[in-house]
Structures are given as C-alpha cells and as structure tokens.
Coordinates of C-alpha atoms in Angstrom, one line a residue:
M1 CA 35.9 17.2 -22.8
T2 CA 34.2 14.6 -20.6
M3 CA 30.6 13.5 -20.6
E4 CA 28.8 12.6 -17.4
T5 CA 26.9 9.3 -17.3
P6 CA 23.2 10.1 -17.2
A7 CA 21.4 9.1 -14.1
A8 CA 19.3 6.0 -14.3
D9 CA 15.5 5.9 -14.2
P10 CA 14.7 3.7 -11.1
S11 CA 11.6 2.3 -12.9
N12 CA 13.8 1.0 -15.7
L13 CA 12.9 -2.6 -16.7
N14 CA 16.5 -3.6 -16.4
Y15 CA 16.3 -3.4 -12.7
W16 CA 13.5 -6.0 -12.6
A17 CA 16.0 -8.7 -13.8
P18 CA 16.4 -11.3 -11.0
W19 CA 20.2 -10.9 -11.1
R20 CA 20.3 -7.1 -10.9
Q21 CA 20.7 -5.3 -7.6
D22 CA 18.4 -2.4 -7.4
P23 CA 19.9 1.1 -6.9
V24 CA 16.9 2.4 -5.0
L25 CA 17.0 -0.5 -2.5
L26 CA 20.8 -0.4 -2.2
Q27 CA 20.7 3.2 -1.1
E28 CA 18.9 2.0 2.1
R29 CA 21.5 -0.6 2.8
E30 CA 23.2 1.0 5.8
G31 CA 23.6 0.5 9.5
R32 CA 20.4 -0.8 11.0
W33 CA 18.7 -1.7 7.8
R34 CA 20.9 -4.9 7.6
W35 CA 20.7 -8.1 9.4
P36 CA 20.0 -8.7 12.2
W37 CA 18.3 -5.3 12.6
A38 CA 15.8 -6.1 9.8
L39 CA 14.5 -9.0 11.9
I40 CA 14.6 -7.1 15.2
L41 CA 12.8 -4.0 13.8
T42 CA 10.1 -6.2 12.2
V43 CA 9.5 -7.9 15.5
V44 CA 9.3 -4.6 17.3
C45 CA 6.8 -3.3 14.8
L46 CA 4.6 -6.4 15.0
V47 CA 4.7 -6.5 18.8
I48 CA 3.7 -2.9 19.2
M49 CA 0.8 -3.4 16.7
I50 CA -0.5 -6.4 18.6
L51 CA -0.2 -4.8 22.0
L52 CA -2.0 -1.6 20.8
I53 CA -4.8 -3.6 19.1
G54 CA -5.2 -5.6 22.3
V55 CA -5.4 -2.4 24.3
G56 CA -7.9 -1.0 21.9
V57 CA -10.2 -4.0 22.2
A58 CA -10.0 -3.8 26.0
L59 CA -10.9 0.0 25.9
L60 CA -13.8 -0.7 23.5
V61 CA -15.2 -3.4 25.8
L62 CA -14.8 -1.1 28.8
L63 CA -16.5 1.8 26.9
S64 CA -19.4 -0.4 25.9
I65 CA -19.9 -1.5 29.5
V66 CA -19.8 2.1 30.8
T67 CA -22.2 3.3 28.1
G68 CA -24.4 0.2 28.1
S69 CA -23.8 -0.4 24.4
E70 CA -22.4 -4.0 24.5
D71 CA -24.8 -5.2 21.8
E72 CA -23.7 -2.4 19.4
V73 CA -20.0 -3.2 19.9
R74 CA -20.6 -6.9 19.5
Q75 CA -22.5 -6.3 16.3
A76 CA -19.7 -4.0 15.0
A77 CA -17.1 -6.5 15.8
Q78 CA -19.0 -9.3 14.1
A79 CA -19.7 -7.2 11.0
A80 CA -16.0 -6.0 10.7
G81 CA -15.2 -8.9 8.4
S82 CA -18.0 -8.0 5.9
S83 CA -18.7 -4.3 6.4
L84 CA -16.3 -1.5 7.3
F85 CA -18.5 1.6 7.8
T86 CA -22.1 1.7 9.0
P87 CA -23.6 5.2 9.3
G88 CA -25.0 5.9 12.7
E89 CA -22.8 3.2 14.4
P90 CA -19.6 4.9 15.7
F91 CA -18.1 1.7 16.9
S92 CA -17.8 0.4 13.4
Y93 CA -15.6 3.5 12.7
L94 CA -13.6 3.2 15.9
I95 CA -12.6 -0.3 15.1
V96 CA -11.2 0.8 11.8
F97 CA -9.4 3.8 13.3
W98 CA -7.8 1.9 16.2
T99 CA -6.6 -1.0 14.1
Y100 CA -4.8 1.1 11.5
A101 CA -3.6 3.7 14.0
A102 CA -1.9 0.9 15.8
M103 CA -0.3 -0.2 12.6
I104 CA 1.0 3.4 12.0
V105 CA 2.4 3.7 15.6
G106 CA 4.2 0.4 15.3
V107 CA 5.9 1.4 12.1
V108 CA 6.7 4.9 13.4
V109 CA 8.4 3.5 16.5
A110 CA 10.4 1.0 14.5
L111 CA 11.4 3.7 12.0
S112 CA 12.4 6.0 14.9
I113 CA 14.8 3.3 16.2
R114 CA 16.5 3.3 12.8
A115 CA 16.2 7.0 11.9
K116 CA 15.5 10.3 13.5
S117 CA 12.1 10.7 11.8
F118 CA 9.4 8.4 10.6
R119 CA 9.2 10.5 7.4
V120 CA 11.9 8.3 6.1
G121 CA 9.2 5.7 5.6
L122 CA 7.4 7.9 3.1
T123 CA 10.2 8.4 0.6
Y124 CA 13.3 6.6 -0.6
N125 CA 15.9 9.3 -0.2
T126 CA 13.8 12.0 -1.9
P127 CA 12.2 15.2 -0.5
L128 CA 8.8 14.7 1.0
T129 CA 6.1 16.5 -1.0
F130 CA 2.4 16.0 -1.4
A131 CA 2.4 16.5 -5.2
P132 CA 2.8 12.7 -5.9
F133 CA -0.2 12.0 -3.6
W134 CA -2.6 14.3 -5.5
K135 CA -1.4 13.6 -9.0
A136 CA -1.2 9.8 -8.7
G137 CA -4.5 9.8 -6.8
G138 CA -6.1 12.0 -9.6
A139 CA -4.9 9.6 -12.3
M140 CA -6.3 6.7 -10.3
F141 CA -9.7 8.5 -10.0
V142 CA -9.8 9.1 -13.8
M143 CA -9.0 5.4 -14.4
L144 CA -11.7 4.2 -12.0
A145 CA -14.3 6.7 -13.3
L146 CA -13.7 5.5 -16.9
S147 CA -14.1 1.9 -15.8
V148 CA -17.5 2.8 -14.2
V149 CA -18.6 4.5 -17.4
L150 CA -17.8 1.4 -19.3
Q151 CA -19.7 -0.8 -16.8
Y152 CA -22.7 1.6 -17.1
S153 CA -22.6 1.4 -20.9
I154 CA -22.7 -2.4 -20.8
F155 CA -25.2 -3.0 -18.0
P156 CA -27.0 0.2 -16.8
E157 CA -29.6 -1.8 -15.0
G158 CA -27.1 -2.9 -12.4
F159 CA -26.6 0.7 -11.0
A160 CA -28.7 2.1 -8.2
A161 CA -28.2 5.4 -6.4
R162 CA -28.8 5.8 -2.7
S163 CA -30.6 8.7 -1.2
I164 CA -28.1 10.7 0.8
S165 CA -29.2 12.8 3.8
P166 CA -27.0 15.5 5.3
T167 CA -26.3 13.2 8.2
H168 CA -25.3 10.4 5.9
A169 CA -23.0 12.7 4.0
L170 CA -21.2 13.5 7.3
W171 CA -20.7 9.8 8.0
M172 CA -19.3 9.5 4.4
L173 CA -16.9 12.4 5.0
L174 CA -15.7 10.8 8.3
A175 CA -15.2 7.5 6.4
A176 CA -13.1 9.2 3.8
V177 CA -10.9 10.6 6.6
L178 CA -10.6 7.2 8.2
L179 CA -9.7 5.7 4.9
L180 CA -6.7 8.1 4.9
V181 CA -5.6 6.4 8.1
Q182 CA -6.3 2.9 6.8
T183 CA -4.4 3.3 3.6
L184 CA -1.5 5.2 5.2
G185 CA -1.1 2.3 7.7
E186 CA -0.9 -0.3 5.0
E187 CA 1.4 1.8 2.7
L188 CA 3.7 2.6 5.6
L189 CA 3.9 -1.0 6.7
F190 CA 4.4 -2.7 3.4
R191 CA 5.9 -0.3 0.9
G192 CA 7.5 2.2 3.4
F193 CA 8.9 -0.2 6.0
L194 CA 8.9 -3.9 5.1
L195 CA 10.0 -3.4 1.5
R196 CA 12.8 -1.1 2.7
L197 CA 14.0 -3.7 5.3
L198 CA 13.8 -6.7 2.9
G199 CA 15.3 -4.7 0.0
A200 CA 18.2 -3.6 2.1
V201 CA 19.0 -7.2 3.0
L202 CA 18.1 -8.6 -0.4
P203 CA 18.3 -5.7 -2.8
I204 CA 16.9 -7.5 -5.8
R205 CA 13.7 -5.7 -6.9
L206 CA 11.8 -8.6 -8.4
I207 CA 12.3 -10.8 -5.3
A208 CA 11.6 -8.1 -2.8
V209 CA 8.5 -6.9 -4.5
T210 CA 7.2 -10.4 -5.1
L211 CA 7.6 -11.3 -1.4
I212 CA 6.1 -8.1 0.0
S213 CA 3.2 -7.9 -2.5
G214 CA 2.5 -11.6 -2.1
T215 CA 2.2 -11.1 1.7
F216 CA 0.0 -8.1 1.2
I217 CA -2.4 -9.9 -1.2
S218 CA -2.6 -13.0 1.0
L219 CA -3.9 -10.8 3.9
H220 CA -6.8 -9.7 1.6
I221 CA -7.9 -13.1 0.4
G222 CA -10.7 -13.3 3.0
N223 CA -12.2 -10.0 1.9
P224 CA -15.8 -10.4 0.6
D225 CA -15.0 -8.6 -2.7
I226 CA -12.1 -11.1 -3.3
Q227 CA -14.2 -14.1 -2.4
A228 CA -16.9 -13.1 -4.8
D229 CA -14.7 -14.2 -7.7
I230 CA -11.5 -15.3 -6.0
Y231 CA -9.3 -16.4 -9.0
F232 CA -10.1 -13.5 -11.2
S233 CA -9.9 -11.0 -8.3
L234 CA -6.4 -12.3 -7.2
I235 CA -5.1 -11.9 -10.8
I236 CA -6.4 -8.4 -11.0
F237 CA -5.1 -7.6 -7.6
A238 CA -1.6 -8.8 -8.6
A239 CA -1.8 -6.7 -11.8
L240 CA -2.7 -3.6 -9.8
E241 CA 0.2 -4.3 -7.5
V242 CA 2.5 -4.2 -10.5
L243 CA 1.1 -0.7 -11.2
Y244 CA 1.6 0.4 -7.6
Y245 CA 5.2 -0.7 -7.6
W246 CA 5.9 0.8 -11.0
M247 CA 4.7 4.1 -9.5
L248 CA 6.7 3.6 -6.3
F249 CA 10.0 3.1 -8.2
R250 CA 9.3 5.9 -10.7
T251 CA 8.7 8.4 -7.9
R252 CA 10.6 6.8 -5.0
S253 CA 7.7 8.1 -3.0
V254 CA 5.2 6.2 -0.9
M255 CA 3.1 9.4 -1.1
A256 CA 2.2 8.4 -4.7
T257 CA 1.0 4.9 -3.8
W258 CA -0.8 6.3 -0.8
G259 CA -2.8 8.6 -3.0
M260 CA -3.6 5.8 -5.4
H261 CA -4.6 3.5 -2.6
W262 CA -6.8 6.1 -0.9
I263 CA -8.7 7.0 -4.1
N264 CA -9.1 3.3 -4.9
N265 CA -10.7 2.7 -1.4
V266 CA -12.8 5.8 -1.5
F267 CA -14.1 4.8 -4.8
A268 CA -14.8 1.2 -3.7
F269 CA -16.5 2.1 -0.4
L270 CA -18.0 5.5 -0.8
I271 CA -18.7 6.2 -4.5
V272 CA -19.5 3.0 -6.4
A273 CA -19.8 -0.2 -4.3
Q274 CA -19.4 -3.4 -6.4
L275 CA -21.9 -6.1 -5.4
P276 CA -21.6 -8.9 -4.5
G277 CA -18.8 -8.0 -2.1
W278 CA -18.7 -5.9 1.0
D279 CA -22.0 -5.4 2.8
N280 CA -22.0 -1.7 1.9
K281 CA -24.4 0.6 3.7
I282 CA -22.7 3.9 3.0
S283 CA -21.8 4.3 -0.7
F284 CA -23.5 6.8 -3.0
I285 CA -24.0 4.2 -5.8
T286 CA -24.1 0.4 -5.9
Y287 CA -23.4 -1.8 -8.9
T288 CA -24.8 -5.3 -8.9
D289 CA -22.7 -7.4 -11.3
P290 CA -25.0 -9.7 -13.4
V291 CA -22.4 -12.4 -13.7
L292 CA -21.2 -12.6 -10.1
S293 CA -24.7 -12.2 -8.7
G294 CA -25.7 -15.3 -10.7
G295 CA -22.8 -17.3 -9.3
G296 CA -20.6 -17.0 -12.4
S297 CA -17.0 -16.0 -12.8
Y298 CA -14.8 -13.9 -15.0
A299 CA -11.7 -16.1 -14.5
T300 CA -11.9 -17.7 -18.0
N301 CA -13.2 -14.7 -19.9
P302 CA -10.3 -12.9 -21.7
W303 CA -12.1 -9.6 -22.1
P304 CA -11.9 -8.4 -18.5
Y305 CA -8.2 -8.9 -18.5
I306 CA -7.7 -7.0 -21.7
V307 CA -9.8 -4.1 -20.4
T308 CA -7.8 -4.1 -17.2
V309 CA -4.6 -3.8 -19.1
L310 CA -6.0 -1.0 -21.2
F311 CA -7.1 1.0 -18.1
M312 CA -3.7 0.4 -16.6
L313 CA -2.1 1.8 -19.7
I314 CA -4.4 4.9 -19.4
F315 CA -3.1 5.4 -15.9
V316 CA 0.5 5.1 -17.1
M317 CA -0.2 7.6 -19.9
L318 CA -1.7 10.1 -17.4
V319 CA 1.3 10.1 -15.1
A320 CA 4.0 9.7 -17.8
W321 CA 2.8 12.1 -20.5
R322 CA 4.5 15.4 -20.0
R323 CA 1.4 17.4 -21.0
S324 CA -0.9 15.6 -18.6
P325 CA -2.1 17.5 -15.5
F326 CA -1.2 14.4 -13.6
Y327 CA 2.4 14.1 -15.0
I328 CA 5.0 13.0 -12.4
A329 CA 8.6 13.2 -13.5
P330 CA 10.7 10.1 -12.7
V331 CA 13.2 10.5 -9.9
S332 CA 16.6 9.3 -11.0
V333 CA 19.4 7.6 -9.1
A334 CA 23.0 6.8 -9.9
P335 CA 23.3 4.0 -12.4
E336 CA 25.6 2.0 -10.1
H337 CA 25.5 2.1 -6.4
P338 CA 29.1 2.5 -4.9
Q339 CA 30.5 -0.4 -3.0
P340 CA 30.7 0.1 0.8
T341 CA 33.9 1.7 1.9
E342 CA 36.0 0.4 4.7
M343 CA 34.7 3.2 6.9
A344 CA 31.1 2.3 6.1
Q345 CA 31.9 -1.3 7.0
T346 CA 33.4 -0.3 10.3
S347 CA 30.4 1.9 11.0
A348 CA 28.1 -1.0 10.3
Q349 CA 30.1 -3.3 12.6
D350 CA 30.0 -0.7 15.4
D351 CA 26.2 -0.6 15.0
W352 CA 25.9 -4.4 15.4
P353 CA 24.2 -5.7 18.5
P354 CA 26.7 -7.2 21.0
W355 CA 24.8 -10.6 21.1
F356 CA 25.4 -11.2 17.4
P357 CA 28.7 -12.0 15.7
K358 CA 30.1 -9.1 13.8
P359 CA 30.5 -9.5 10.0
V360 CA 34.0 -10.0 8.7
P361 CA 35.0 -7.5 6.0
A362 CA 36.0 -9.0 2.7
E363 CA 39.7 -9.5 2.2
R364 CA 41.3 -7.2 -0.4
T365 CA 43.4 -8.7 -3.1
G366 CA 46.3 -6.9 -4.6
A367 CA 46.9 -6.4 -8.3
P368 CA 48.8 -9.2 -10.0

C-alpha cells in the first residue's frame, strides 16, 4: 500500500524562505518566460504603454481644441496629481481611463507574444473564475467598514456626509466602473505580468515579491494620501502588500487581489474619503483626521499598527475560515517542481532569439 504525498499549500510560510524556490513561480518557468524574453517582453509592454499614453494626450488636446474646452483639459491635467474624479468634468475621467487602458493594452500585447491568451495574466495555472474576485473583495469591504466604525467611535466629529444628487450618483457609478479599469491595469502589470516574469527568472518568492511590491509602492509615494503621513503610510502600505501577496499565493489568482484592490479604491475615493489626502469632490462621506489635519503623525504611535494587524487578521479569518461566506479554499501545487527534462531544455533553446547565445545544458554525471 502506497501513500501519495499531499499537495503543498502555495501560501505555506516555508516558501518565503530566501533559499527556497517557489513552486508557483517555477511552474511559469518555460520558454519565453526566461531570459532574455523577460527583458524583451518588459520593454515591449512599457513601450506600448508610453506610446498609447502619448497618443491619448494628443487626442485629448485635439478634442479640447475642436470643442473649445482647452481650459477644462488644462485644469483636469493639473488636478490629476491631487484629484482623480471631479463630477461634471468628463476630462478628469478620460485621463484616468486612457492611462490605465494603455497599461492594460501593453500587458495584453506582451502576454499575447508569450501565450495564446492574455487571461494567463489573471491566474497562475488555475481555472479563471470570478469567485475569488467577489469573495476577497467582500472580505476587504468588511475589514474597511469595521475600520470606519472604529474611527467613528473615536472621533465622530471628523465625519461629514455630502448631499448626493441623482446626477452626482451617476458620476459616482462611472467612477466605480473606471476604478475597475484602473485596478485591473495595476494588478495585471505588477502581479499578473512583472511578478510572473521576474519569478520565472528568479523563482524565490521573498525576493520576487519584495522587488515587485517595492516598485509598486515607490510609484505611489507622490500620492497626496501618502504624503499626509509618509512614514506611517508607507509602513501600512507595505503591510497591506503582504496581505495582497498572501492572498495571491493562496488562490494563485490575480482575480482575488483585483477584487481587494477595487474595493479598497472604491472605499477610499467614493465611500469614505480620508482627509487630508486627495482633493476629493465625489465621495459620499469625508473623514478629517484630527491628528493629520493638525500637522501630526502616527509614525511613532504603536496603537495604529496594532489595530492594522488586528484588522488584517480579521480579513485572513474571513477568507480562511471554512464557515465564512467569504471562504476561499487554498489552491495546491506539487510540493516539488520537477527539474526540466532534456526535451524541455531543447524546446527552450529553440525558442531562444537568434541574436543571443543559447544556454548550454548542464552535463550529466554518471553514477560512481
């Protein structure tokens, strides 16, 4: 009687060791996911994004000239760094849409060079379903709602509700749809594409995740909400990235992190805007923080960190507890990834660009 080795949970802490190769990332190590294709596909993606954004800027300028709305476009462009959505100003919405649509197109084209479908960027060798999106997003909503309840219990005077007209509600609905595009663009680029490429070249989870999340965080440093309390915000940002990547490796699905990301942004921009931060003209509720508005900081206060960890544990419980409506079962992989066979090595060599030297297969040694 033989016993089969149980499949390994990809979110297992053992795989975070800096000397352990990750089975999820190793499964992507084939053909064009290796050097030099990793570099080539990254350049292709970035070039397409830059070109499309340039075309979008040119079209916006041309449209503003034709419609005589140069001032509106100029104001929307100037406000893009401090405010994303302004009701009644369609150009503020167009800028967001075009920027992140260009990001999605760049990733889709690069993925199409490697694979037959861009959907490979949404999962790591698992079936594509929307269940992780809604369940992870629902758990994120509960976590954020509880945090707002705690804020209200401590300082209710900081909350103010905005009067919402039917027209304003339509602008909010459009913003929620555009946030789907915005968050999909970032998730596809960083967790669906760049992590896959880097992980296939360097399949060590801790290193790959640190480099990709570090790049992602650095691109958000200039955001007004980060600048309001930069050191504290960066620490919390990094902690939330840990939560996102735990969910990614648990589900092997970018759909889960996309749902979390979308709900987080919908909450921040449309439901409860935290002030000081973005110049928010669209959210239903605003919360003016008494410490930050007075020029203070939470960086040296231990309680916000403790509360953040507790809320993260609540999220983990919601998705890991089997009786929870947001439960997502972990997707398993083989405990050890098989070494490439000689046929696989030959296939990889055939796929190598002619202007690069082909890799030399490792010599086999006979038994003593």
